[in-house]
Short mmCIF file of C-alpha atoms and ligand atoms in Angstrom, two decimals:
data_model
loop_
_atom_site.label_atom_id
_atom_site.label_comp_id
_atom_site.label_asym_id
_atom_site.label_seq_id
_atom_site.Cartn_x
_atom_site.Cartn_y
_atom_site.Cartn_z
CA UNK A 136 -19.57 58.65 -20.76
CA UNK A 137 -19.60 55.10 -19.32
CA UNK A 138 -19.73 54.56 -15.58
CA UNK A 139 -16.43 54.24 -13.76
CA UNK A 140 -16.70 51.60 -11.06
CA UNK A 141 -13.00 51.65 -10.23
CA UNK A 142 -13.35 54.85 -8.23
CA UNK A 143 -14.47 54.71 -4.63
CA UNK A 144 -17.55 56.60 -5.75
CA UNK A 145 -18.86 55.14 -9.03
CA UNK A 146 -19.58 57.98 -11.48
CA UNK A 147 -19.88 59.05 -15.05
CA UNK A 148 -18.84 62.68 -14.42
CA UNK A 149 -15.07 62.12 -14.56
CA UNK A 150 -14.87 62.74 -10.82
CA UNK A 151 -11.18 61.76 -10.78
CA UNK A 152 -10.27 64.91 -12.69
CA UNK A 153 -11.50 67.16 -9.87
CA UNK A 154 -9.57 66.10 -6.80
CA UNK A 155 -11.10 68.72 -4.46
CA UNK A 156 -14.65 67.66 -5.29
CA UNK A 157 -13.73 63.96 -5.15
CA UNK A 158 -12.22 64.38 -1.72
CA UNK A 159 -15.22 66.34 -0.42
CA UNK A 160 -17.59 63.61 -1.61
CA UNK A 161 -15.36 60.85 -0.23
CA UNK A 162 -15.59 62.67 3.07
CA UNK A 163 -19.42 62.65 2.91
CA UNK A 164 -19.55 58.97 1.83
CA UNK A 165 -18.89 57.42 5.31
CA UNK A 166 -21.50 59.73 6.78
CA UNK A 167 -23.99 58.44 4.26
CA UNK A 168 -23.13 54.80 5.06
CA UNK A 169 -23.49 55.50 8.73
CA UNK A 170 -26.94 56.96 8.07
CA UNK A 171 -27.85 53.88 5.97
CA UNK A 172 -26.80 51.51 8.74
CA UNK A 173 -28.71 53.47 11.36
CA UNK A 174 -31.85 54.47 9.48
CA UNK A 175 -31.97 52.26 6.40
CA UNK A 176 -33.91 48.94 6.32
CA UNK A 177 -33.83 47.62 9.85
CA UNK A 178 -32.27 44.17 10.47
CA UNK A 179 -31.51 43.28 6.86
CA UNK A 180 -28.06 44.75 6.37
CA UNK A 181 -26.38 41.35 6.04
CA UNK A 182 -28.98 39.74 3.77
CA UNK A 183 -27.98 39.07 0.16
CA UNK A 184 -30.49 40.92 -2.02
CA UNK A 185 -30.95 40.36 -5.76
CA UNK A 186 -30.56 44.00 -6.91
CA UNK A 187 -30.01 45.79 -10.15
CA UNK A 188 -27.14 48.24 -10.42
CA UNK A 189 -26.76 50.78 -13.21
CA UNK A 190 -23.78 50.16 -15.48
CA UNK A 191 -24.58 52.91 -17.99
CA UNK A 192 -27.23 55.53 -18.41
CA UNK A 193 -28.64 54.22 -21.67
CA UNK A 194 -31.41 51.63 -22.09
CA UNK A 195 -29.01 48.69 -21.66
CA UNK A 196 -27.75 50.14 -18.41
CA UNK A 197 -29.96 48.02 -16.23
CA UNK A 198 -28.50 44.70 -17.45
CA UNK A 199 -26.64 44.03 -14.19
CA UNK A 200 -28.51 42.04 -11.58
CA UNK A 201 -26.87 40.15 -8.77
CA UNK A 202 -26.79 39.45 -5.03
CA UNK A 203 -25.56 42.38 -3.00
CA UNK A 204 -25.55 43.16 0.69
CA UNK A 205 -27.21 46.55 0.84
CA UNK A 206 -24.35 48.40 2.58
CA UNK A 207 -22.13 47.22 -0.32
CA UNK A 208 -24.44 48.66 -2.99
CA UNK A 209 -22.49 50.87 -5.39
CA UNK A 210 -24.19 54.20 -4.82
CA UNK A 211 -22.82 56.74 -7.23
CA UNK A 212 -23.25 59.74 -9.50
CA UNK A 213 -24.92 59.11 -12.85
CA UNK A 214 -26.08 61.87 -15.16
CA UNK A 215 -27.59 61.51 -18.59
CA UNK A 216 -25.15 62.33 -21.38
CA UNK A 217 -25.01 66.01 -22.32
CA UNK A 218 -26.80 67.19 -25.45
CA UNK A 219 -24.53 69.89 -26.94
CA UNK A 220 -27.50 71.41 -28.77
CA UNK A 221 -29.77 71.70 -25.77
CA UNK A 222 -31.39 75.14 -25.44
CA UNK A 223 -33.54 76.73 -22.70
CA UNK A 224 -37.04 75.37 -23.31
CA UNK A 225 -39.29 77.87 -21.55
CA UNK A 226 -39.60 81.20 -19.77
CA UNK A 227 -38.07 84.61 -20.46
CA UNK A 228 -34.79 83.21 -21.82
CA UNK A 229 -36.43 80.67 -24.13
CA UNK A 230 -34.08 79.56 -26.90
CA UNK A 231 -30.85 80.70 -25.27
CA UNK A 232 -27.98 78.42 -24.32
CA UNK A 233 -28.47 76.24 -21.20
CA UNK A 234 -26.25 76.90 -18.19
CA UNK A 235 -23.34 74.69 -17.18
CA UNK A 236 -22.78 76.92 -14.12
CA UNK A 237 -25.39 78.64 -11.98
CA UNK A 238 -26.04 82.35 -12.63
CA UNK A 239 -25.40 84.14 -9.31
CA UNK A 240 -28.91 85.56 -9.03
CA UNK A 241 -30.49 82.09 -9.07
CA UNK A 242 -28.11 80.41 -6.65
CA UNK A 243 -30.25 80.60 -3.52
CA UNK A 244 -33.43 79.54 -5.31
CA UNK A 245 -31.83 76.58 -7.07
CA UNK A 246 -30.18 75.46 -3.86
CA UNK A 247 -33.59 75.46 -2.14
CA UNK A 248 -35.15 73.46 -4.97
CA UNK A 249 -32.35 70.90 -4.91
CA UNK A 250 -32.35 70.56 -1.13
CA UNK A 251 -36.15 70.15 -1.04
CA UNK A 252 -35.98 67.42 -3.65
CA UNK A 253 -32.94 65.81 -1.98
CA UNK A 254 -34.66 65.79 1.41
CA UNK A 255 -37.50 63.55 0.20
CA UNK A 256 -35.11 60.77 -0.95
CA UNK A 257 -33.62 59.64 2.37
CA UNK A 258 -36.93 60.53 4.07
CA UNK A 259 -38.77 57.76 2.26
CA UNK A 260 -36.06 55.22 3.24
CA UNK A 261 -36.55 56.25 6.87
CA UNK A 262 -40.36 56.02 6.57
CA UNK A 263 -40.14 52.46 5.23
CA UNK A 264 -37.40 51.08 7.43
CA UNK A 265 -39.63 48.72 9.44
CA UNK A 266 -41.44 47.23 6.48
CA UNK A 267 -38.92 44.43 5.81
CA UNK A 268 -40.28 42.37 8.69
CA UNK A 269 -43.79 42.18 7.29
CA UNK A 270 -43.20 41.70 3.52
CA UNK A 271 -45.90 39.56 1.94
CA UNK A 272 -43.24 37.61 0.01
CA UNK A 273 -39.51 37.47 -0.71
CA UNK A 274 -40.28 38.97 -4.13
CA UNK A 275 -41.87 42.02 -2.46
CA UNK A 276 -39.06 42.23 0.10
CA UNK A 277 -36.56 42.53 -2.74
CA UNK A 278 -38.63 45.25 -4.44
CA UNK A 279 -38.77 47.25 -1.25
CA UNK A 280 -34.99 47.10 -0.90
CA UNK A 281 -34.49 48.01 -4.58
CA UNK A 282 -36.63 51.08 -4.06
CA UNK A 283 -34.73 51.90 -0.86
CA UNK A 284 -31.23 51.67 -2.37
CA UNK A 285 -32.34 53.81 -5.34
CA UNK A 286 -33.78 56.46 -3.08
CA UNK A 287 -30.35 56.45 -1.43
CA UNK A 288 -28.82 56.97 -4.84
CA UNK A 289 -31.19 59.84 -5.51
CA UNK A 290 -29.80 61.49 -2.41
CA UNK A 291 -26.34 61.06 -3.98
CA UNK A 292 -27.61 62.71 -7.15
CA UNK A 293 -28.64 65.83 -5.25
CA UNK A 294 -25.61 65.85 -2.97
CA UNK A 295 -23.34 65.75 -6.00
CA UNK A 296 -24.98 68.97 -7.33
CA UNK A 297 -24.71 70.64 -3.93
CA UNK A 298 -21.02 69.75 -3.61
CA UNK A 299 -20.10 70.52 -7.23
CA UNK A 300 -21.93 73.80 -7.70
CA UNK A 301 -22.67 75.42 -4.38
CA UNK A 302 -19.33 75.47 -2.56
CA UNK A 303 -19.36 75.61 1.18
CA UNK A 304 -23.11 76.28 1.46
CA UNK A 305 -23.72 73.16 -0.61
CA UNK A 306 -21.50 70.99 1.59
CA UNK A 307 -23.34 72.19 4.66
CA UNK A 308 -26.71 71.44 3.07
CA UNK A 309 -25.43 67.94 2.21
CA UNK A 310 -24.63 67.32 5.86
CA UNK A 311 -28.02 68.57 6.97
CA UNK A 312 -29.71 66.16 4.58
CA UNK A 313 -28.42 63.41 6.88
CA UNK A 314 -29.30 65.30 10.08
CA UNK A 315 -32.99 65.87 9.46
CA UNK A 316 -34.97 62.66 9.94
CA UNK A 317 -38.48 61.62 9.09
CA UNK A 318 -40.80 62.24 12.00
CA UNK A 319 -38.07 63.79 14.14
CA UNK A 320 -39.63 66.30 16.57
CA UNK A 321 -36.63 68.64 16.46
CA UNK A 322 -35.35 68.18 12.90
CA UNK A 323 -38.12 66.79 10.73
CA UNK A 324 -37.99 66.33 7.00
CA UNK A 325 -39.02 69.41 5.02
CA UNK A 326 -42.31 68.18 3.52
CA UNK A 327 -45.18 66.93 5.68
CA UNK A 328 -46.01 63.74 3.83
CA UNK A 329 -42.44 62.52 4.34
CA UNK A 330 -42.74 62.63 8.14
CA UNK A 331 -45.48 59.95 8.34
CA UNK A 332 -44.12 56.47 9.07
CA UNK A 333 -45.25 53.76 6.63
CA UNK A 334 -46.17 50.82 8.81
CA UNK A 335 -48.06 48.58 6.42
CA UNK A 336 -47.70 47.32 2.89
CA UNK A 337 -51.02 48.63 1.57
CA UNK A 338 -49.68 52.12 2.46
CA UNK A 339 -46.35 51.26 0.90
CA UNK A 340 -48.01 50.39 -2.41
CA UNK A 341 -50.15 53.50 -2.23
CA UNK A 342 -47.03 55.55 -1.45
CA UNK A 343 -45.08 54.11 -4.39
CA UNK A 344 -48.07 54.61 -6.68
CA UNK A 345 -49.13 58.12 -5.62
CA UNK A 346 -46.24 59.76 -3.81
CA UNK A 347 -43.43 58.41 -5.98
CA UNK A 348 -45.51 59.64 -8.91
CA UNK A 349 -45.42 63.10 -7.43
CA UNK A 350 -41.63 62.53 -7.43
CA UNK A 351 -41.85 61.68 -11.11
CA UNK A 352 -43.60 64.99 -11.87
CA UNK A 353 -41.20 67.03 -9.78
CA UNK A 354 -38.29 65.36 -11.53
CA UNK A 355 -39.88 65.96 -14.93
CA UNK A 356 -40.20 69.66 -14.10
CA UNK A 357 -36.56 69.83 -12.97
CA UNK A 358 -35.49 67.78 -16.03
CA UNK A 359 -36.58 70.83 -18.06
CA UNK A 360 -34.33 73.19 -16.05
CA UNK A 361 -31.92 75.56 -17.80
CA UNK A 362 -29.31 74.44 -15.27
CA UNK A 363 -28.12 71.57 -17.41
CA UNK A 364 -26.43 69.34 -14.77
CA UNK A 365 -29.70 69.39 -12.76
CA UNK A 366 -31.69 68.49 -15.86
CA UNK A 367 -29.40 65.60 -16.75
CA UNK A 368 -29.40 64.24 -13.20
CA UNK A 369 -33.18 64.24 -13.08
CA UNK A 370 -33.49 62.62 -16.50
CA UNK A 371 -31.56 59.60 -15.22
CA UNK A 372 -33.39 59.53 -11.86
CA UNK A 373 -36.65 59.19 -13.82
CA UNK A 374 -35.59 55.79 -15.15
CA UNK A 375 -35.13 54.57 -11.56
CA UNK A 376 -38.39 56.18 -10.43
CA UNK A 377 -40.32 54.23 -13.05
CA UNK A 378 -39.60 50.99 -11.14
CA UNK A 379 -40.94 52.48 -7.89
CA UNK A 380 -44.26 53.26 -9.55
CA UNK A 381 -44.31 49.80 -11.07
CA UNK A 382 -44.08 48.38 -7.56
CA UNK A 383 -47.05 50.45 -6.48
CA UNK A 384 -49.14 49.82 -9.59
CA UNK A 385 -48.66 46.05 -9.62
CA UNK A 386 -48.92 45.91 -5.78
CA UNK A 387 -52.37 47.45 -5.73
CA UNK A 388 -53.33 45.38 -8.76
CA UNK A 389 -52.41 42.17 -6.89
CA UNK A 390 -54.34 43.27 -3.78
CA UNK A 391 -57.46 43.87 -5.90
CA UNK A 392 -56.97 40.58 -7.71
CA UNK A 393 -56.74 38.61 -4.48
CA UNK A 394 -59.80 40.35 -3.04
CA UNK A 395 -61.80 39.44 -6.18
CA UNK A 396 -60.73 35.79 -5.80
CA UNK A 397 -61.97 35.76 -2.19
CA UNK A 398 -65.23 37.49 -3.19
CA UNK A 399 -65.76 34.79 -5.78
CA UNK A 400 -64.90 31.91 -3.39
CA UNK A 401 -67.27 33.22 -0.75
CA UNK A 402 -69.77 34.57 -3.23
CA UNK A 403 -70.10 37.83 -1.27
CA UNK A 404 -69.01 41.42 -1.31
CA UNK A 405 -69.58 41.82 2.42
CA UNK A 406 -66.49 43.62 3.79
CA UNK A 407 -66.62 41.72 7.09
CA UNK A 408 -66.67 38.31 5.40
CA UNK A 409 -63.78 39.35 3.14
CA UNK A 410 -61.79 40.54 6.16
CA UNK A 411 -62.51 37.32 7.99
CA UNK A 412 -61.01 35.46 5.06
CA UNK A 413 -57.79 37.46 5.51
CA UNK A 414 -58.16 39.74 2.48
CA UNK A 415 -58.73 43.50 2.02
CA UNK A 416 -62.23 44.60 1.03
CA UNK A 417 -62.42 47.10 -1.85
CA UNK A 418 -63.96 49.96 0.20
CA UNK A 419 -60.90 49.82 2.45
CA UNK A 420 -58.61 49.99 -0.60
CA UNK A 421 -60.61 53.08 -1.68
CA UNK A 422 -60.15 54.74 1.71
CA UNK A 423 -56.38 54.18 1.66
CA UNK A 424 -56.34 55.50 -1.90
CA UNK A 425 -58.23 58.64 -0.79
CA UNK A 426 -55.70 59.23 1.98
CA UNK A 427 -52.55 58.84 -0.09
CA UNK A 428 -53.82 60.59 -3.19
CA UNK A 429 -54.93 63.66 -1.27
CA UNK A 430 -51.71 63.84 0.76
CA UNK A 431 -49.65 63.55 -2.46
CA UNK A 432 -51.63 66.41 -4.11
CA UNK A 433 -50.40 68.78 -1.44
CA UNK A 434 -46.84 68.20 -2.56
CA UNK A 435 -47.50 70.24 -5.71
CA UNK A 436 -48.04 73.38 -3.67
CA UNK A 437 -50.69 76.14 -3.87
CA UNK A 438 -52.95 76.61 -6.90
CA UNK A 439 -51.75 80.22 -7.20
CA UNK A 440 -48.06 80.66 -6.68
CA UNK A 441 -45.78 83.61 -7.39
CA UNK A 442 -42.80 81.33 -6.67
CA UNK A 443 -43.92 78.94 -9.39
CA UNK A 444 -44.30 81.92 -11.76
CA UNK A 445 -40.74 83.10 -11.11
CA UNK A 446 -39.29 79.56 -11.39
CA UNK A 447 -40.95 79.40 -14.82
CA UNK A 448 -40.00 82.95 -15.89
CA UNK A 449 -36.38 82.39 -14.88
CA UNK A 450 -36.11 78.97 -16.54
CA UNK A 451 -35.43 77.08 -13.25
CA UNK A 452 -38.38 74.67 -13.22
CA UNK A 453 -40.59 73.99 -16.23
CA UNK A 454 -43.76 72.08 -16.92
CA UNK A 455 -43.44 68.30 -17.25
CA UNK A 456 -43.03 67.48 -20.94
CA UNK A 457 -42.61 71.20 -21.77
CA UNK A 458 -42.05 70.37 -25.47
CA UNK A 459 -45.70 69.27 -25.73
CA UNK A 460 -46.95 72.78 -25.07
CA UNK A 461 -47.28 75.26 -27.94
CA UNK A 462 -46.43 78.42 -26.07
CA UNK A 463 -43.24 78.14 -23.97
CA UNK A 464 -43.34 81.75 -22.80
CA UNK A 465 -46.84 81.52 -21.34
CA UNK A 466 -46.98 85.23 -20.57
CA UNK A 467 -50.28 86.07 -22.30
CA UNK A 468 -52.31 83.04 -21.29
CA UNK A 469 -54.51 82.60 -18.30
CA UNK A 470 -55.89 79.73 -16.28
CA UNK A 471 -59.34 79.33 -14.76
CA UNK A 472 -59.43 78.17 -11.16
CA UNK A 473 -62.46 77.01 -9.16
CA UNK A 474 -61.94 78.27 -5.62
CA UNK A 475 -63.94 78.14 -2.42
CA UNK A 476 -65.89 81.37 -1.91
CA UNK A 477 -65.73 81.14 1.86
CA UNK A 478 -69.52 80.71 2.09
CA UNK A 479 -69.83 77.04 1.38
CA UNK A 480 -69.80 77.37 -2.39
CA UNK A 481 -67.31 77.97 -5.19
CA UNK A 482 -66.24 80.91 -7.37
CA UNK A 483 -64.18 81.07 -10.56
CA UNK A 484 -61.05 83.08 -10.83
CA UNK A 485 -58.91 83.79 -13.91
CA UNK A 486 -55.20 83.93 -13.04
CA UNK A 487 -52.04 84.45 -15.16
CA UNK A 488 -50.83 81.11 -16.54
CA UNK A 489 -47.38 81.41 -14.98
CA UNK A 490 -48.94 81.68 -11.53
CA UNK A 491 -50.90 78.52 -12.21
CA UNK A 492 -47.91 76.25 -12.97
CA UNK A 493 -48.41 74.17 -9.81
CA UNK A 494 -51.99 73.51 -10.84
CA UNK A 495 -50.98 72.71 -14.42
CA UNK A 496 -48.49 70.10 -13.14
CA UNK A 497 -51.02 68.77 -10.60
CA UNK A 498 -53.57 68.26 -13.41
CA UNK A 499 -51.09 66.23 -15.50
CA UNK A 500 -50.35 64.20 -12.41
CA UNK A 501 -54.07 63.44 -11.85
CA UNK A 502 -54.40 62.23 -15.45
CA UNK A 503 -51.35 59.99 -14.96
CA UNK A 504 -52.86 58.55 -11.74
CA UNK A 505 -56.00 57.60 -13.56
CA UNK A 506 -54.21 55.09 -15.79
CA UNK A 507 -53.64 52.67 -12.95
CA UNK A 508 -57.23 53.02 -11.68
CA UNK A 509 -58.58 52.14 -15.11
CA UNK A 510 -56.46 48.99 -15.07
CA UNK A 511 -57.60 47.94 -11.57
CA UNK A 512 -61.21 48.73 -12.44
CA UNK A 513 -61.05 46.51 -15.51
CA UNK A 514 -60.23 43.59 -13.20
CA UNK A 515 -63.24 44.43 -11.01
CA UNK A 516 -65.51 44.82 -14.01
CA UNK A 517 -64.35 41.55 -15.55
CA UNK A 518 -65.15 39.79 -12.26
CA UNK A 519 -68.73 41.07 -12.65
CA UNK A 520 -68.86 43.65 -9.86
CA UNK A 521 -70.27 47.19 -10.10
CA UNK A 522 -67.82 48.66 -7.53
CA UNK A 523 -65.26 51.09 -9.04
CA UNK A 524 -62.19 52.65 -7.50
CA UNK A 525 -62.16 56.44 -8.10
CA UNK A 526 -59.78 59.32 -7.51
CA UNK A 527 -61.28 61.83 -5.11
CA UNK A 528 -61.57 65.47 -6.20
CA UNK A 529 -58.41 67.57 -5.91
CA UNK A 530 -60.39 69.63 -3.35
CA UNK A 531 -60.78 66.71 -0.97
CA UNK A 532 -58.86 66.74 2.32
CA UNK A 533 -56.29 69.31 1.26
CA UNK A 534 -53.87 70.83 3.72
CA UNK A 535 -52.13 73.21 1.28
CA UNK A 536 -53.55 75.73 -1.19
CA UNK A 537 -56.97 77.34 -1.59
CA UNK A 538 -58.83 74.23 -0.50
CA UNK A 539 -56.80 73.70 2.66
CA UNK A 540 -59.10 73.12 5.60
CA UNK A 541 -62.28 73.38 3.46
CA UNK A 542 -64.36 70.25 4.17
CA UNK A 543 -65.70 68.61 1.00
CA UNK A 544 -67.08 65.25 -0.08
CA UNK A 545 -64.73 63.02 -2.08
CA UNK A 546 -66.53 64.41 -5.13
CA UNK A 547 -65.45 67.92 -4.15
CA UNK A 548 -68.76 69.33 -2.92
CA UNK A 549 -68.21 71.76 -0.05
CA UNK A 550 -69.90 70.55 3.16
CA UNK A 551 -69.90 71.52 6.83
CA UNK A 552 -67.30 70.30 9.27
CA UNK A 553 -70.07 68.29 11.02
CA UNK A 554 -71.03 66.56 7.81
CA UNK A 555 -67.41 65.78 7.12
CA UNK A 556 -66.98 64.38 10.63
CA UNK A 557 -70.02 62.21 10.22
CA UNK A 558 -68.59 60.60 7.05
CA UNK A 559 -64.93 60.60 7.90
CA UNK A 560 -64.77 56.84 8.47
CA UNK A 561 -66.51 56.20 5.13
CA UNK A 562 -63.95 58.25 3.26
CA UNK A 563 -60.65 57.78 5.08
CA UNK A 564 -59.02 54.84 6.83
CA UNK A 565 -60.65 54.35 10.24
CA UNK A 566 -59.06 52.87 13.33
CA UNK A 567 -60.69 49.54 12.54
CA UNK A 568 -59.44 49.61 8.94
CA UNK A 569 -55.95 50.27 10.15
CA UNK A 570 -56.22 47.55 12.81
CA UNK A 571 -57.37 45.07 10.15
CA UNK A 572 -54.53 45.98 7.80
CA UNK A 573 -51.99 45.73 10.58
CA UNK A 574 -53.34 42.31 11.57
CA UNK A 575 -52.52 41.08 8.07
CA UNK A 576 -48.90 42.23 8.26
CA UNK A 577 -47.08 38.96 8.87
CA UNK A 578 -43.82 38.42 7.03
CA UNK A 579 -43.69 35.54 4.54
CA UNK A 580 -40.13 34.35 3.92
CA UNK A 581 -40.48 31.11 2.00
CA UNK A 582 -39.55 31.71 -1.68
CA UNK A 583 -42.66 31.72 -3.93
CA UNK A 584 -45.16 31.86 -1.03
CA UNK A 585 -47.48 34.89 -0.79
CA UNK A 586 -49.44 36.35 2.13
CA UNK A 587 -53.19 35.58 1.88
CA UNK A 588 -54.15 39.21 1.14
CA UNK A 589 -52.20 39.55 -2.09
CA UNK A 590 -52.03 37.60 -5.38
CA UNK A 591 -48.64 36.52 -6.77
CA UNK A 592 -47.09 38.77 -9.44
CA UNK A 593 -47.50 37.77 -13.07
CA UNK A 594 -43.76 37.32 -13.47
CA UNK A 595 -40.52 37.51 -11.52
CA UNK A 596 -37.60 39.92 -11.81
CA UNK A 597 -35.18 39.78 -14.74
CA UNK A 598 -36.80 36.65 -16.25
CA UNK A 599 -36.46 34.67 -13.03
CA UNK A 600 -39.46 32.71 -11.77
CA UNK A 601 -41.67 34.15 -9.06
CA UNK A 602 -40.38 31.53 -6.61
CA UNK A 603 -36.75 32.65 -7.08
CA UNK A 604 -34.91 33.34 -3.85
CA UNK A 605 -34.79 37.14 -4.29
CA UNK A 606 -33.45 37.73 -0.80
CA UNK A 607 -31.14 35.26 0.99
CA UNK A 608 -31.81 35.86 4.63
CA UNK A 609 -28.86 35.16 6.88
FE1 FE2 B 796 -36.42 59.21 -5.52
FE1 FE2 B 797 -38.96 56.87 -5.77
#
């Protein structure tokens, strides 16, 4: 169904035919706008931003680009078209018809899953709200705002499900999604990573590369759900998410590219000399990468999880790209885990496959993360340097799961707390790293100009040149 932009809430779910639901959502809409004005991008609400807006959910749906003031963005409800032949793809009810309504016994669990996903969407907008002032270019400023408005839309996607399928409980949850705030001492966001403010653009690029990619894998798992409206919502969200990861991938690529230029100009790889020239030395990039990768790994949950097993058994949350697996029941298989033995070494443990679903998803995520690193490393290799960016071990600096609180090297070798302390500043951003990065954060507002620590992008947005005025500041 095509998107109806005549309604107050743009949608492709024929919202007008359900007056009660429409009224309930129209009641939530001003609350959302109030939240956006208060906690969305600070000080840019009247700027004209060159944004894309979805006009349909197919591949041509992104054809619409134009200047919009962010509070006027047409946030709405867009689900992928239904597939009348879709069947349950995994778990105990494999092959049966998918659900258009929620079976009573799964109501509480599905609500929790939807609320947890929904909570991350506005959280990231809150985390990034100060970044507009220090954008390295107008092009980057526009990308930040595009990500922000789409995270706002992802909140709409989840709120629609809560309102449409969970009655009064759902409406209350929708209100609470606007009441919890990132970093709030009394009402924080649900997941730890989403309570850390993002104060600099290197962190923003790391966040969009690593943490938005966790989002991709969560959405891919939910896109397999037997609850068909949830699956179709997530399928469309994934097309928006792809842009967020593009921002991270190309952002880090441009940082590395600029650093290599400076290394060549100065004929040195001395971090201090590179910093003096206003760029970011590669070891610092690695430390930021270590921080954001490890913090994103925690979002997948524990290696062994009975919750994950029951989500899978009951058909609520599958494996990303479930169709690629041979066995969709996964009741007879097992998974081999390497766990800490509590004495400074490791032990192997065989667990039922269904209990290992978090780990299965985390492993696919790690493989997906490597693609970008290979690309960035090719740049470094081509420039004739032996330095390589690497993903730390999934054991490194974990706060959730079997490796939580177990000190290891970035390679995953268990070490003592003293040894970890002695190397902490080699492996994770130090005070001086952070101070250097913050010193580079000066907003650049002239179209086409770039901050000295980042190379220009290869091309602009929607066939426009890089020097296009992507944001008209007022
Ligand atoms: Fe999102
Ligand atoms: Fe995202």
